[in-house]
Amino acid sequence: MLHSMSTTVEPVSDRSAAEVNEEIRALWRRSGGTLSGEQREEYQRLVLEWAAAAPQPARAA
């Protein structure tokens, strides 16, 4: 089964990647390991926020 993800651009988070990661972990703990449809949308939003906040590795020239 394919799942579609929103392509809506979210504003860059003021939170650190660590803060967003902790919220992701809390979401999984609350869900008991199985996300509902609403929780899955929240998870996708959080993952995008985490990716935007995570430090990017330097690229070689």
XYZ file of C-alpha atoms in Angstrom:
61
model
C 0.000 0.000 0.000
C 1.329 3.428 -0.892
C 0.966 6.379 1.439
C 1.071 9.910 0.167
C 2.881 12.621 2.050
C 1.960 16.243 1.923
C 4.215 18.448 -0.171
C 3.205 21.548 1.756
C 6.269 23.486 2.839
C 6.321 24.110 6.570
C 8.180 27.036 8.103
C 11.570 26.199 9.578
C 11.310 25.194 13.215
C 12.737 27.228 16.066
C 13.211 23.971 17.942
C 16.371 21.863 17.828
C 16.436 18.468 16.159
C 16.829 16.924 19.632
C 13.640 18.627 20.862
C 11.660 17.462 17.842
C 13.118 13.957 18.180
C 11.917 13.797 21.784
C 8.410 14.738 20.634
C 8.554 11.979 18.011
C 9.591 9.467 20.683
C 6.771 10.643 22.975
C 4.261 10.220 20.142
C 5.374 6.615 19.635
C 5.214 5.924 23.390
C 1.677 7.353 23.604
C 0.550 5.339 20.579
C 1.776 2.020 21.932
C 3.650 1.411 18.684
C 0.710 1.750 16.292
C -0.132 5.157 14.873
C -3.697 6.157 14.035
C -4.344 8.192 10.889
C -4.178 11.450 12.838
C -1.015 10.368 14.656
C 0.583 9.344 11.345
C -0.015 12.861 9.981
C 1.541 14.308 13.129
C 4.504 11.939 12.775
C 5.070 12.987 9.157
C 4.956 16.665 10.148
C 7.420 16.050 12.978
C 9.830 14.097 10.751
C 9.878 16.957 8.246
C 10.453 19.433 11.087
C 13.233 17.232 12.473
C 14.914 16.994 9.047
C 14.810 20.775 8.660
C 16.300 21.278 12.135
C 19.005 18.579 11.880
C 22.528 19.806 11.145
C 23.483 19.256 7.526
C 26.856 17.605 6.795
C 29.406 19.713 4.961
C 29.764 18.802 1.296
C 33.142 18.122 -0.258
C 34.103 20.450 -3.111
